mmCIF file of C-alpha atoms in Angstrom:
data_model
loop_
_atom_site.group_PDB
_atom_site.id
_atom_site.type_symbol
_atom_site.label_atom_id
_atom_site.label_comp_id
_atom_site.label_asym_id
_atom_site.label_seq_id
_atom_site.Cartn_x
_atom_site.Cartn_y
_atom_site.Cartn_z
ATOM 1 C CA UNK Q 1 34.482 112.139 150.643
ATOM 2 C CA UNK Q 2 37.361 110.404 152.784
ATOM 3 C CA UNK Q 3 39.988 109.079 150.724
ATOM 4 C CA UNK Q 4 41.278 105.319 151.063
ATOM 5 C CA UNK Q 5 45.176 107.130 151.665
ATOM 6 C CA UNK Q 6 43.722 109.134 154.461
ATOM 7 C CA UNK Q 7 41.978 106.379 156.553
ATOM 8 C CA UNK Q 8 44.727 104.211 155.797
ATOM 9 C CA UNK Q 9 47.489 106.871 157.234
ATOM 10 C CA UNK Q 10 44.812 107.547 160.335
ATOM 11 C CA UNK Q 11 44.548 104.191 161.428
ATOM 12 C CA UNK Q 12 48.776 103.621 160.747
ATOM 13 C CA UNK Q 13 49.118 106.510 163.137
ATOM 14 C CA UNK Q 14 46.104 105.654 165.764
ATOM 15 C CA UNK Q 15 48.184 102.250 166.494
ATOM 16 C CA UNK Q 16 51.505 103.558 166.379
ATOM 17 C CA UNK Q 17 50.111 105.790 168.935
ATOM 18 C CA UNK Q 18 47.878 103.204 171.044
ATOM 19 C CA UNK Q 19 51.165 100.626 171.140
ATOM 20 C CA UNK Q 20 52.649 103.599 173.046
ATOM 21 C CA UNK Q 21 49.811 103.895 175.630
ATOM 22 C CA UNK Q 22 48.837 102.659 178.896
ATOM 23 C CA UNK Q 23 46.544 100.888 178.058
ATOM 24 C CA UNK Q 24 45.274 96.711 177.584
ATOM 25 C CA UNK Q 25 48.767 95.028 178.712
ATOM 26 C CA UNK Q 26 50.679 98.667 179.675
ATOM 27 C CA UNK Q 27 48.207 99.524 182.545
ATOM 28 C CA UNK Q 28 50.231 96.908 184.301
ATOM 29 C CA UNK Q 29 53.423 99.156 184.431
ATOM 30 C CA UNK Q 30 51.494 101.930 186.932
ATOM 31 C CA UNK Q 31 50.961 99.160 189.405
ATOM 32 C CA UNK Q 32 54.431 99.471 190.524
ATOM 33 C CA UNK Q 33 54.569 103.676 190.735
ATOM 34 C CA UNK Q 34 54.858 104.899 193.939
ATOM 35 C CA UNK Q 35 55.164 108.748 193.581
ATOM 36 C CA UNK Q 36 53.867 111.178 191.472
ATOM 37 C CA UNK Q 37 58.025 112.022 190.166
ATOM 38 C CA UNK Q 38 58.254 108.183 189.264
ATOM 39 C CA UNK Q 39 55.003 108.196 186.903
ATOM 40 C CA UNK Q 40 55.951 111.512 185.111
ATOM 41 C CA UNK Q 41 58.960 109.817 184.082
ATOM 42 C CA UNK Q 42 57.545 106.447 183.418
ATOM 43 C CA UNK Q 43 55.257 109.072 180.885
ATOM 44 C CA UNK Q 44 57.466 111.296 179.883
ATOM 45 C CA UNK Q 45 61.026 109.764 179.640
ATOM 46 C CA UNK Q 46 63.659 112.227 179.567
ATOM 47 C CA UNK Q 47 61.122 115.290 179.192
ATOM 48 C CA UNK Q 48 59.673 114.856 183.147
ATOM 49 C CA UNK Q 49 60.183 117.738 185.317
ATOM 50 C CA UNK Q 50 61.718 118.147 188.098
ATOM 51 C CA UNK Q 51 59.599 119.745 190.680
ATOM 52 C CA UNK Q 52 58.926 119.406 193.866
ATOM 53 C CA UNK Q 53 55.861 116.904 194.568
ATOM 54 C CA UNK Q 54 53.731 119.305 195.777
ATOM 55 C CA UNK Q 55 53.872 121.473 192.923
ATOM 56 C CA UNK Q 56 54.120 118.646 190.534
ATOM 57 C CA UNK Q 57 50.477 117.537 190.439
ATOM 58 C CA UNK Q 58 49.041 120.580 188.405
ATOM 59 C CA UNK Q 59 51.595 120.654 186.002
ATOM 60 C CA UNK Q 60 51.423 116.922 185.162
ATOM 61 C CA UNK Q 61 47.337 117.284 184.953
ATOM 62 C CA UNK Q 62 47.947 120.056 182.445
ATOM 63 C CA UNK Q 63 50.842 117.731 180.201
ATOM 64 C CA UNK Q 64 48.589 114.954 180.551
ATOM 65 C CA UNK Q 65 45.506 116.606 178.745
ATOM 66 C CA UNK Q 66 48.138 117.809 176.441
ATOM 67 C CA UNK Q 67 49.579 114.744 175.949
ATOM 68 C CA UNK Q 68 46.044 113.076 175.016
ATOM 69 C CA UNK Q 69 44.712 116.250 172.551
ATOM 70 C CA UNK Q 70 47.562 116.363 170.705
ATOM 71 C CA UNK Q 71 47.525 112.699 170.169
ATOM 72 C CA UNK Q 72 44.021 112.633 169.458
ATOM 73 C CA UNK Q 73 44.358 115.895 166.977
ATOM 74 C CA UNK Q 74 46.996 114.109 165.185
ATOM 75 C CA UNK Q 75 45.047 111.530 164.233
ATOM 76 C CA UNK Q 76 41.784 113.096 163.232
ATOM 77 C CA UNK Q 77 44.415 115.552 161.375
ATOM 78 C CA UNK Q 78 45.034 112.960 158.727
ATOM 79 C CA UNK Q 79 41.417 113.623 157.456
ATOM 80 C CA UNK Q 80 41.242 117.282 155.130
ATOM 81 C CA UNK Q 81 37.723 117.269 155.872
ATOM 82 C CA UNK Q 82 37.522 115.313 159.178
ATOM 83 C CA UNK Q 83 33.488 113.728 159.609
ATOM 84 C CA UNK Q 84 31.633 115.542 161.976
ATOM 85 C CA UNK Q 85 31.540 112.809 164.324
ATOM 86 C CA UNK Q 86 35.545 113.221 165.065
ATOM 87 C CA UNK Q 87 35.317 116.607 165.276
ATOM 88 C CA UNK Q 88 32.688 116.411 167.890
ATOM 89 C CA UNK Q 89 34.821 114.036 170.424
ATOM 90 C CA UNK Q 90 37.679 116.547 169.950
ATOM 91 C CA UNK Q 91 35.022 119.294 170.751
ATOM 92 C CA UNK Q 92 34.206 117.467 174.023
ATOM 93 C CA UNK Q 93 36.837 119.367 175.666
ATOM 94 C CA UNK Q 94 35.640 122.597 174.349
ATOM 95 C CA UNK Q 95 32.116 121.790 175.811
ATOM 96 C CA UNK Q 96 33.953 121.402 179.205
ATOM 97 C CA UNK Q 97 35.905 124.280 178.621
ATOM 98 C CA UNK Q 98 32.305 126.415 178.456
ATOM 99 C CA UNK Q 99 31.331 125.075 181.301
ATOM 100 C CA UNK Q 100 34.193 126.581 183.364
ATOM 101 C CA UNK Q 101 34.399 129.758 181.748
ATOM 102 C CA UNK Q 102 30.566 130.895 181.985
ATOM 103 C CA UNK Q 103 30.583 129.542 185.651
ATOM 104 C CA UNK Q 104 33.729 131.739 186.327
ATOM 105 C CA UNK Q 105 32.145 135.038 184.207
ATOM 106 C CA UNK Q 106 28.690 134.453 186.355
ATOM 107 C CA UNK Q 107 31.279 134.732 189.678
ATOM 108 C CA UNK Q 108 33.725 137.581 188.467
ATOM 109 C CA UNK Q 109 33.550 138.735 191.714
ATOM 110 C CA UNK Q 110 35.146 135.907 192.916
ATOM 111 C CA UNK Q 111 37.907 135.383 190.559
ATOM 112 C CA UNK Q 112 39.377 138.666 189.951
ATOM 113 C CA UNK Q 113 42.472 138.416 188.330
ATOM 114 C CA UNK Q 114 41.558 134.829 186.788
ATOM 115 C CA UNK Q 115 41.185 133.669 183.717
ATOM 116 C CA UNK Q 116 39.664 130.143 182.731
ATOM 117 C CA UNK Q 117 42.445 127.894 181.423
ATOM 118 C CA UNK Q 118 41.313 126.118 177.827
ATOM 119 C CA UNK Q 119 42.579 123.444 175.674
ATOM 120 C CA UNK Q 120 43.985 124.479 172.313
ATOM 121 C CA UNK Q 121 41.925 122.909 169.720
ATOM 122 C CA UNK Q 122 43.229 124.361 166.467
ATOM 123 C CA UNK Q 123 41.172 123.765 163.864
ATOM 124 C CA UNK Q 124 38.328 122.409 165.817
ATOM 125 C CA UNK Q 125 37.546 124.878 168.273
ATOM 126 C CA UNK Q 126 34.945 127.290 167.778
ATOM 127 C CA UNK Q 127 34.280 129.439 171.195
ATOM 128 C CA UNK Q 128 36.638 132.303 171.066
ATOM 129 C CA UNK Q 129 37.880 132.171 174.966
ATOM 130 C CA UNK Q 130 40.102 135.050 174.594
ATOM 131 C CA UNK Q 131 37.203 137.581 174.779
ATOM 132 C CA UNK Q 132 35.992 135.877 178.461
ATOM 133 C CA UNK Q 133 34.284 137.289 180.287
ATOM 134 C CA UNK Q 134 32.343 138.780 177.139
ATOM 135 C CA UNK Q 135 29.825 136.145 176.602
ATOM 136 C CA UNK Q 136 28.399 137.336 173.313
ATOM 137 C CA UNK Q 137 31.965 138.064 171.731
ATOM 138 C CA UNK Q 138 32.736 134.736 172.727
ATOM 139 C CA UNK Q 139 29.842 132.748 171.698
ATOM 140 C CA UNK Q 140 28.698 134.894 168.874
ATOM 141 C CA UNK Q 141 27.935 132.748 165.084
ATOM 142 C CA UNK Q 142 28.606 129.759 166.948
ATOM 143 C CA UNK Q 143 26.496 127.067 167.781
ATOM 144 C CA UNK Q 144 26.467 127.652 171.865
ATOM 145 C CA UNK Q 145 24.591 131.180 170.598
ATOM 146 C CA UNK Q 146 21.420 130.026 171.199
ATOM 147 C CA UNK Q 147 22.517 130.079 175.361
ATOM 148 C CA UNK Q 148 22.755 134.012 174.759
ATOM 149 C CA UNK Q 149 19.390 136.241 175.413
ATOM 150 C CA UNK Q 150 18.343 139.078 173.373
ATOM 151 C CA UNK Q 151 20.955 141.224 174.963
ATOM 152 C CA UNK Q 152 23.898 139.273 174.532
ATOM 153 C CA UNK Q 153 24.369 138.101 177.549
ATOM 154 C CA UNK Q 154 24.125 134.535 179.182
ATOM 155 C CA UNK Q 155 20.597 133.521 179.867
ATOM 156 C CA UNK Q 156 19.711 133.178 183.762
ATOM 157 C CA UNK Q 157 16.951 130.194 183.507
ATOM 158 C CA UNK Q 158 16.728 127.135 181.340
ATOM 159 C CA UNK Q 159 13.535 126.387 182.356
ATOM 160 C CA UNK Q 160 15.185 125.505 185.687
ATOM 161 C CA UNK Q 161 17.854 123.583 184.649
ATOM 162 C CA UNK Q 162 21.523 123.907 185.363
ATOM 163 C CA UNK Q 163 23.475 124.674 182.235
ATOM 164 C CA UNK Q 164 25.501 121.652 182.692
ATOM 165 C CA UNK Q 165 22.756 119.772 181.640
ATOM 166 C CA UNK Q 166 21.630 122.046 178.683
ATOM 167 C CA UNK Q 167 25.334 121.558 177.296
ATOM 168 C CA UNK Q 168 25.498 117.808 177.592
ATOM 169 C CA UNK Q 169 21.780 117.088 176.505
ATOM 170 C CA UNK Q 170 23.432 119.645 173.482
ATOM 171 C CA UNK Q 171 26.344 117.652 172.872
ATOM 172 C CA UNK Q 172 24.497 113.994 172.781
ATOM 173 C CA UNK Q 173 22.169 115.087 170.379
ATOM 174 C CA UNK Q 174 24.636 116.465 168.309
ATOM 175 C CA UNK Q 175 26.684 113.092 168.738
ATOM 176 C CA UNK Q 176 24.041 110.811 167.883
ATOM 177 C CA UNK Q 177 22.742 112.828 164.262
ATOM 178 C CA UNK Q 178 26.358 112.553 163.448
ATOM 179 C CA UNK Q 179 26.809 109.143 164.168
ATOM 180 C CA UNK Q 180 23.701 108.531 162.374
ATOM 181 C CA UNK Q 181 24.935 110.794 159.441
ATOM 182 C CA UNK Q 182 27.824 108.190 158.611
ATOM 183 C CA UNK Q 183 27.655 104.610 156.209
ATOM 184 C CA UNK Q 184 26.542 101.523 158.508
ATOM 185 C CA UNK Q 185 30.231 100.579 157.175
ATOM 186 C CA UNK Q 186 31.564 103.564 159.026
ATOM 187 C CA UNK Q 187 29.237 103.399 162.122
ATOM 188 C CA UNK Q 188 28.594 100.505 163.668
ATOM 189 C CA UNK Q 189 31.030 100.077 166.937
ATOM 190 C CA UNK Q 190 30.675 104.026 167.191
ATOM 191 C CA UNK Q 191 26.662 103.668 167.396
ATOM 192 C CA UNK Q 192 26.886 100.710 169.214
ATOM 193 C CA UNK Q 193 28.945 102.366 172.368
ATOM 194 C CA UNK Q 194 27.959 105.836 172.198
ATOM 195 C CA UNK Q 195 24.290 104.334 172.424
ATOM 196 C CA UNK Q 196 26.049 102.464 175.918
ATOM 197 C CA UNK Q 197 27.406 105.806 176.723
ATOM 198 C CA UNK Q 198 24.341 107.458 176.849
ATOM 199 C CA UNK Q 199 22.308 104.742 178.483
ATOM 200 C CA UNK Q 200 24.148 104.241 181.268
ATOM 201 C CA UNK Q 201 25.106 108.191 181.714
ATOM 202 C CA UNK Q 202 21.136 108.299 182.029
ATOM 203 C CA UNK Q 203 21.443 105.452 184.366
ATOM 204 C CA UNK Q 204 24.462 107.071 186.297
ATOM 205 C CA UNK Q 205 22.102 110.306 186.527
ATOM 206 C CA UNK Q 206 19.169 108.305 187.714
ATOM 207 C CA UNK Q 207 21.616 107.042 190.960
ATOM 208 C CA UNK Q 208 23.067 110.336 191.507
ATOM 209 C CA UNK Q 209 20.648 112.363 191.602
ATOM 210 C CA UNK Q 210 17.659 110.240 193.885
ATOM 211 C CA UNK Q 211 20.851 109.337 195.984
ATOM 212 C CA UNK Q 212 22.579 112.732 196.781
ATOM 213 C CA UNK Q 213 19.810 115.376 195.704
ATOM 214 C CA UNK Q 214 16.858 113.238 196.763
ATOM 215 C CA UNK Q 215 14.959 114.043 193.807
ATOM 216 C CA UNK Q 216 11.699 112.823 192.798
ATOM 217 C CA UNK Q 217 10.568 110.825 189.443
ATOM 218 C CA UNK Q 218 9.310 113.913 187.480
ATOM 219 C CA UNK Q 219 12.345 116.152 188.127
ATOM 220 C CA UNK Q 220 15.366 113.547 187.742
ATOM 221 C CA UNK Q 221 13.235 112.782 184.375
ATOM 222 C CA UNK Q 222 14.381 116.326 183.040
ATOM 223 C CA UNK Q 223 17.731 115.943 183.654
ATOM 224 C CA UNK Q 224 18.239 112.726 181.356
ATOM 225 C CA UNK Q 225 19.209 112.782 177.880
ATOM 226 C CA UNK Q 226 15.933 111.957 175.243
ATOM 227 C CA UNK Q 227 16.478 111.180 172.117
ATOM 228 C CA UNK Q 228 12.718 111.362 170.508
ATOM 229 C CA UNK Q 229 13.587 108.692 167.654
ATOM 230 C CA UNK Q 230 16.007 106.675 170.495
ATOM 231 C CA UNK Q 231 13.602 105.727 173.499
ATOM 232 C CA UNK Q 232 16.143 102.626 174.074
ATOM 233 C CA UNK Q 233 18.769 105.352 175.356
ATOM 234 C CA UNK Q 234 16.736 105.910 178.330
ATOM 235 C CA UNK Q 235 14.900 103.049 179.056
ATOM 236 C CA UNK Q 236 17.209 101.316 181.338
ATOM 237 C CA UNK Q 237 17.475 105.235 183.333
ATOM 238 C CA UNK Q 238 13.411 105.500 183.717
ATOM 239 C CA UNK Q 239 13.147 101.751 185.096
ATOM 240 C CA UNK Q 240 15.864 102.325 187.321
ATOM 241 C CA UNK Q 241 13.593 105.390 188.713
ATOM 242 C CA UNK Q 242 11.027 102.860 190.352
ATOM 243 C CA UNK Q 243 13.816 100.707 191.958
ATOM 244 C CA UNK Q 244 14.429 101.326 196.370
ATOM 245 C CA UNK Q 245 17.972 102.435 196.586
ATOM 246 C CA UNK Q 246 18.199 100.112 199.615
ATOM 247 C CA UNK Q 247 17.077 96.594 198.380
ATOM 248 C CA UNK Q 248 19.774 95.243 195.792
ATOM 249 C CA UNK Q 249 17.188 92.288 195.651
ATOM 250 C CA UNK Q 250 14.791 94.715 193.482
ATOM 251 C CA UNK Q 251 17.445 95.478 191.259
ATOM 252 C CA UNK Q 252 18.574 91.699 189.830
ATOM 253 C CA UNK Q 253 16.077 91.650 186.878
ATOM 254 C CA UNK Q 254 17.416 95.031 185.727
ATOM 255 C CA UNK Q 255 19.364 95.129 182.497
ATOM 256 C CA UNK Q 256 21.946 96.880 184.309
ATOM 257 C CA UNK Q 257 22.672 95.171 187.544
ATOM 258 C CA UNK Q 258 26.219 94.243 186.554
ATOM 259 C CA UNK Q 259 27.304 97.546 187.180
ATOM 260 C CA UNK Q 260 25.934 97.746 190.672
ATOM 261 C CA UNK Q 261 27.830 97.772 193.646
ATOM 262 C CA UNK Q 262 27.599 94.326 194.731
ATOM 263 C CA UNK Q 263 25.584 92.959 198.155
ATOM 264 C CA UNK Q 264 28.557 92.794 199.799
ATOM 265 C CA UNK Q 265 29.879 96.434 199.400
ATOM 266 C CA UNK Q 266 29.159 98.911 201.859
ATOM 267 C CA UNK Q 267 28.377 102.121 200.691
ATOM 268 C CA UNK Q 268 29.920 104.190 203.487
ATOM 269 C CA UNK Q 269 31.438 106.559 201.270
ATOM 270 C CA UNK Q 270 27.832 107.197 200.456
ATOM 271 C CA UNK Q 271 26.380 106.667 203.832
ATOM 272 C CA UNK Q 272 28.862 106.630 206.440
ATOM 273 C CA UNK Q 273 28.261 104.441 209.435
ATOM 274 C CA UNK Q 274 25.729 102.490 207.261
ATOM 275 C CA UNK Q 275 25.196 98.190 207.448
ATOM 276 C CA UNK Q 276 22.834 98.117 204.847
ATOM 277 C CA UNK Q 277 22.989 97.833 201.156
ATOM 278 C CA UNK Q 278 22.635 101.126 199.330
ATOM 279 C CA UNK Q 279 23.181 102.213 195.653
ATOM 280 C CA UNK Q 280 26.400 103.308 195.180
ATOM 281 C CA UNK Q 281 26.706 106.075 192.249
ATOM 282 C CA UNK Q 282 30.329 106.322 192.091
ATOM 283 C CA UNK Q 283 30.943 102.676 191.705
ATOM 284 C CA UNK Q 284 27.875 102.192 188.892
ATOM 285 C CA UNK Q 285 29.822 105.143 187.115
ATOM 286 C CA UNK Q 286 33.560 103.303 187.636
ATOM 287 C CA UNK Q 287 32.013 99.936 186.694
ATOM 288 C CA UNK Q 288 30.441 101.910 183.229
ATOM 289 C CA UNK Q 289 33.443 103.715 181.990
ATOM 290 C CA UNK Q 290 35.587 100.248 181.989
ATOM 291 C CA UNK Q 291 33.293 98.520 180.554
ATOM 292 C CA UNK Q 292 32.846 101.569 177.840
ATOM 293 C CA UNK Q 293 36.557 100.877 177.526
ATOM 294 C CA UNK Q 294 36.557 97.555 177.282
ATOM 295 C CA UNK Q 295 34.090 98.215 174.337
ATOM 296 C CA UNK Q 296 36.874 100.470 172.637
ATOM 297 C CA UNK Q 297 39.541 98.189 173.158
ATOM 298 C CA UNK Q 298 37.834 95.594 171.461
ATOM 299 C CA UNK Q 299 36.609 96.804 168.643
ATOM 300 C CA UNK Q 300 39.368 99.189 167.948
ATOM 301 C CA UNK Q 301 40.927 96.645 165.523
ATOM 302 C CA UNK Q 302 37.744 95.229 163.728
ATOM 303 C CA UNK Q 303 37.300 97.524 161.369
ATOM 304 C CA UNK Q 304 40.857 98.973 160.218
ATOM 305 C CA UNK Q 305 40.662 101.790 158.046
ATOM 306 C CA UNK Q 306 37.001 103.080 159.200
ATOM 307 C CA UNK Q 307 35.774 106.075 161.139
ATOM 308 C CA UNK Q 308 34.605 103.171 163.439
ATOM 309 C CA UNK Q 309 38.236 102.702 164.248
ATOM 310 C CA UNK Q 310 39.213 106.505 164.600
ATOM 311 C CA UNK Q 311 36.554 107.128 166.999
ATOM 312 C CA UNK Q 312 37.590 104.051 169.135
ATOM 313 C CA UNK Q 313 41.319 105.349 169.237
ATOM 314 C CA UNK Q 314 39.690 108.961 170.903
ATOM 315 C CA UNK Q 315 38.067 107.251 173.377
ATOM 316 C CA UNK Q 316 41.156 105.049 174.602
ATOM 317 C CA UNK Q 317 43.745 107.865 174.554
ATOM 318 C CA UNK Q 318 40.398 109.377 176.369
ATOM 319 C CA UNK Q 319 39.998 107.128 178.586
ATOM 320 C CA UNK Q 320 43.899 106.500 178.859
ATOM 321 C CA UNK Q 321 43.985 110.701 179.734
ATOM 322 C CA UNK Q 322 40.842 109.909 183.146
ATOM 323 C CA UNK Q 323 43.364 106.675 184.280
ATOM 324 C CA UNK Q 324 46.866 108.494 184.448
ATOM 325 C CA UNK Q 325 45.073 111.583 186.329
ATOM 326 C CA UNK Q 326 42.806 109.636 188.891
ATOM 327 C CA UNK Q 327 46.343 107.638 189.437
ATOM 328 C CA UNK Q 328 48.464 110.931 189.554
ATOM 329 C CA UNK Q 329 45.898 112.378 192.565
ATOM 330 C CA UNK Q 330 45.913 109.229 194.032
ATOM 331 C CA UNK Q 331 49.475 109.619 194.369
ATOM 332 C CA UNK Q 332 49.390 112.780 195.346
ATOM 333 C CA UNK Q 333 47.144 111.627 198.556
ATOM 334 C CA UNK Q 334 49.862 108.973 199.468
ATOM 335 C CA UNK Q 335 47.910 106.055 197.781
ATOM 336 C CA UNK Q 336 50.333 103.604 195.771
ATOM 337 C CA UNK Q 337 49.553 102.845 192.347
ATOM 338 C CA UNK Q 338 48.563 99.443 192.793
ATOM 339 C CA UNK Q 339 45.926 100.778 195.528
ATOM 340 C CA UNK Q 340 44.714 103.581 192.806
ATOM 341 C CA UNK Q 341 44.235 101.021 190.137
ATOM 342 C CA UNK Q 342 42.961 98.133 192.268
ATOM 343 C CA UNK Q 343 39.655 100.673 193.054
ATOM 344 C CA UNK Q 344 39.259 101.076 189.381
ATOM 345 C CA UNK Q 345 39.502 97.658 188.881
ATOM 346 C CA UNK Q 346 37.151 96.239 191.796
ATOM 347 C CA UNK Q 347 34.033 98.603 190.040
ATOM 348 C CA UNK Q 348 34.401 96.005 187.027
#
C-alpha cells in the first residue's frame, strides 16, 4: 500500500526537480551554448570543472547520468515500498549496464585491464558487477539467471538471437505485467505511452533492420517485441514489413507515417549519393522519442499524486539525460547548440 504522504512528497519533489530541468521552456537556454565548458556550467553552476575540452566530454557524460539517477532515485525514494513499475525504469540502466559487461567478459582478451563502468543503483540494483567477469557470481538468484547454462556460465545461442534482444524483449515484458499490475487510477498515461514506446520501438526495428541488415520478413519478425495478450504493440511493426523502403507514396495510409522522414529529405546519411526517397531509421527513431516526450510532458501534471505522474517525471529527467549528451557530443564535434538541437527538432 502507498500512502497519500508519500505520493504527495514524490510528486512535491518530481516538480521541484522538473522546474530545474531543461526541459518544455528551458531547452531554449542550450540554443545559445557554444562549447562544451559553457554547457557544464550552464548545468552545473559553480560545481563545473575545469578541464580541458578534450578531456571534458567523458567526464560530463559520466555527471550527466549521475545527475539524472540521482534525481530520478530521489524521487522513487519517497516510496518505502516503491511499485514495481518505478523500480523497473530505474532498472533500465542496470539492463544496459549487462549488456556492456557480458559483451566485455565474452572479449576479455580484448580488454585486459578493463573493467565495465556501472551506475550505482542502491537499493534497486540487483546484478552484483563487482564479481565481472564471473558471470554466475554475478547473475546468480537474480532474475537475468535464466541467461546462465547448466555450468554457470553465459549461454552461447539464444536460438540465434543477439542477447541484446533477449534483454529488451525481457525488460518489456516485465514493464508491461507491471504496468498492468497497478489501479486504472494509477496506470493510465503510463500504459498509454509505454504501449507507444513499444510500438514504435517495433516500428524503429522494422526500419533498421530491412534498411541496414537487409533482413527478410520471417527473421526481422523475431527480433520484435510480442506481447501474446497485446497484438496492438506490434501491429503497426508487421505492416510496416510489407511497405518498399523506396516509395514514401506506399507508406501514407500507415498509422505511423508522421514519423517518417518526409518526401523531401534525402536520406544520404543512409544512402550517400542517393536522389531518391528512402526510409530513414534514424529520423523515424528522433521523430518517436519527441513525440514519447511530448507524451510525458503532457501528462506529467494530470494526475498529481499518482504513479502515473512518477513514471512521467523518469522519463523527462530520461529523456532530459539523451538531450544534454547528444548536445554535449555535438559540441564536442564543433556543432553549435542551436545546430545540435535544430536536428532534434526537424525529426518532429
Amino acid at each position: 500500500m502507498i500512502w497519500l504522504g508519500e505520493r504527495a512528497y514524490g510528486y512535491a519533489k518530481a516538480c521541484g526537480i522538473i522546474g530545474k530541468s531543461f526541459v518544455g521552456r528551458r531547452t531554449a537556454a542550450l540554443h545559445s551554448v557554444g562549447r562544451l565548458s559553457e554547457l557544464d556550467r550552464l548545468i552545473f553552476g559553480p560545481s563545473a570543472r575545469e578541464l580541458p575540452e578534450r578531456e571534458l566530454l567523458p567526464d560530463l557524460e559520466k555527471r550527466l547520468l549521475t545527475r539524472s539517477v540521482g534525481a530520478i532515485i530521489s524521487v522513487v525514494n519517497s516510496y518505502k515500498n516503491p511499485p514495481e513499475l518505478l523500480s523497473l525504469l530505474i532498472r533500465v540502466y542496470e539492463y544496459n549496464d549487462l549488456k556492456n559487461a557480458l559483451a566485455m567478459s565474452a572479449a576479455t582478451e580484448t580488454h585486459l585491464g578493463n573493467k565495465p563502468a556501472f551506475v550505482e543503483l542502491g537499493r534497486f540494483g540487483t546484478v552484483r558487477f563487482s564479481a565481472w567477469p564471473h558471470a554466475k557470481a554475478m547473475l546468480k538468484e537474480t532474475e537475468f539467471e535464466f541467461l546462465l547454462d547448466e555450468d554457470g556460465r553465459v549461454k552461447k545461442d539464444y536460438d540465434g538471437l543477439p542477447l541484446e534482444t533477449i534483454l529488451d524483449r525481457h525488460y518489456y515484458k516485465k514493464l508491461w505485467k507491471s504496468i498492468r499490475r497497478l489501479k486504472k487510477s494509477d496506470r493510465r498515461s503510463a500504459e498509454h505511452i509505454s504501449a507507444e514506446e513499444i510500438s514504435l520501438r517495433n516500428c524503429a526495428w522494422v526500419l533498421r533492420l530491412r534498411t541496414y541488415y537487409g533482413m527478410l520478413e520471417e527473421e526481422v519478425k523475431r527480433h520484435l517485441i510480442m506481447l501474446e495478450d497485446e497484438p496492438r504493440l506490434s501491429k503497426d511493426a508487421l505492416e510496416a514489413l510489407e511497405l518498399p523502403l523506396d516509395s514514401r507514396i506506399e507508406w501514407e495510409r500507415w498509422s505511423r507515417v508522421r514519423f517518417l522522414n518526409p518526401e523531401g529529405f534525402r536520406s544520404r546519411r543512409v544512402f550517400p549519393g542517393g536522389e531518391l526517397w528512402r526510409a530513414d531509421p534514424r529520423y523515424f527513431q528522433n521523430a518517436a522519442a519527441t513525440y514519447l516526450y511530448k507524451l510525458a510532458l503532457h501528462n506529467f501534471r494530470r494526475n498529481p499524486s499518482s504513479i502515473d505522474a512518477v513514471f512521467c517525471f523518469i522519463k523527462l529527467k530520461q529523456f532530459e539525460e539523451d538531450l544534454l549528451t547528444s548536445n554535449a557530443e555535438g559540441l564536442d564535434m564543433g556543432m553549435a547548440g542551436r545546430d545540435v538541437l535544430g536536428i532534434l527538432e526537424t525529426n518532429t
